[in-house]
XYZ file of C-alpha atoms in Angstrom:
42
model
C -4.992 -52.423 120.989
C -8.412 -51.009 121.348
C -11.508 -52.187 123.260
C -15.173 -51.379 122.304
C -18.594 -52.479 123.002
C -20.777 -51.599 119.915
C -24.607 -52.705 120.181
C -27.028 -52.912 117.627
C -30.718 -52.009 118.095
C -31.943 -55.534 118.626
C -28.874 -57.637 119.670
C -29.377 -59.650 122.655
C -26.028 -60.468 123.520
C -23.146 -57.896 124.599
C -20.719 -57.327 121.984
C -17.425 -56.652 123.725
C -14.610 -56.392 121.098
C -10.836 -56.571 121.291
C -9.038 -54.909 118.264
C -5.377 -55.490 117.405
C -3.581 -53.699 114.306
C -0.366 -53.040 112.793
C -1.591 -50.138 110.873
C -2.560 -52.064 107.810
C -4.370 -55.278 109.025
C -6.785 -55.339 112.038
C -7.979 -58.521 113.790
C -10.972 -58.316 115.926
C -11.638 -60.810 118.705
C -15.180 -61.453 119.676
C -16.449 -63.840 122.951
C -19.244 -65.290 121.083
C -19.362 -68.181 118.447
C -21.619 -68.011 115.319
C -23.651 -70.698 116.977
C -24.201 -68.868 120.136
C -25.254 -65.651 118.284
C -27.707 -67.452 116.001
C -29.256 -69.119 119.055
C -29.679 -66.144 120.976
C -31.583 -64.479 117.916
C -34.064 -67.391 117.877
């Protein structure tokens, strides 16, 4: 399990991410829905 918080230049929302891997497949969990991300960029 890994946590990170990458941030793009113009991103308005924080981007905490939780990643879980078995060595071959990684699943990342983000706190925002697509709708929330789009609304934050409008």
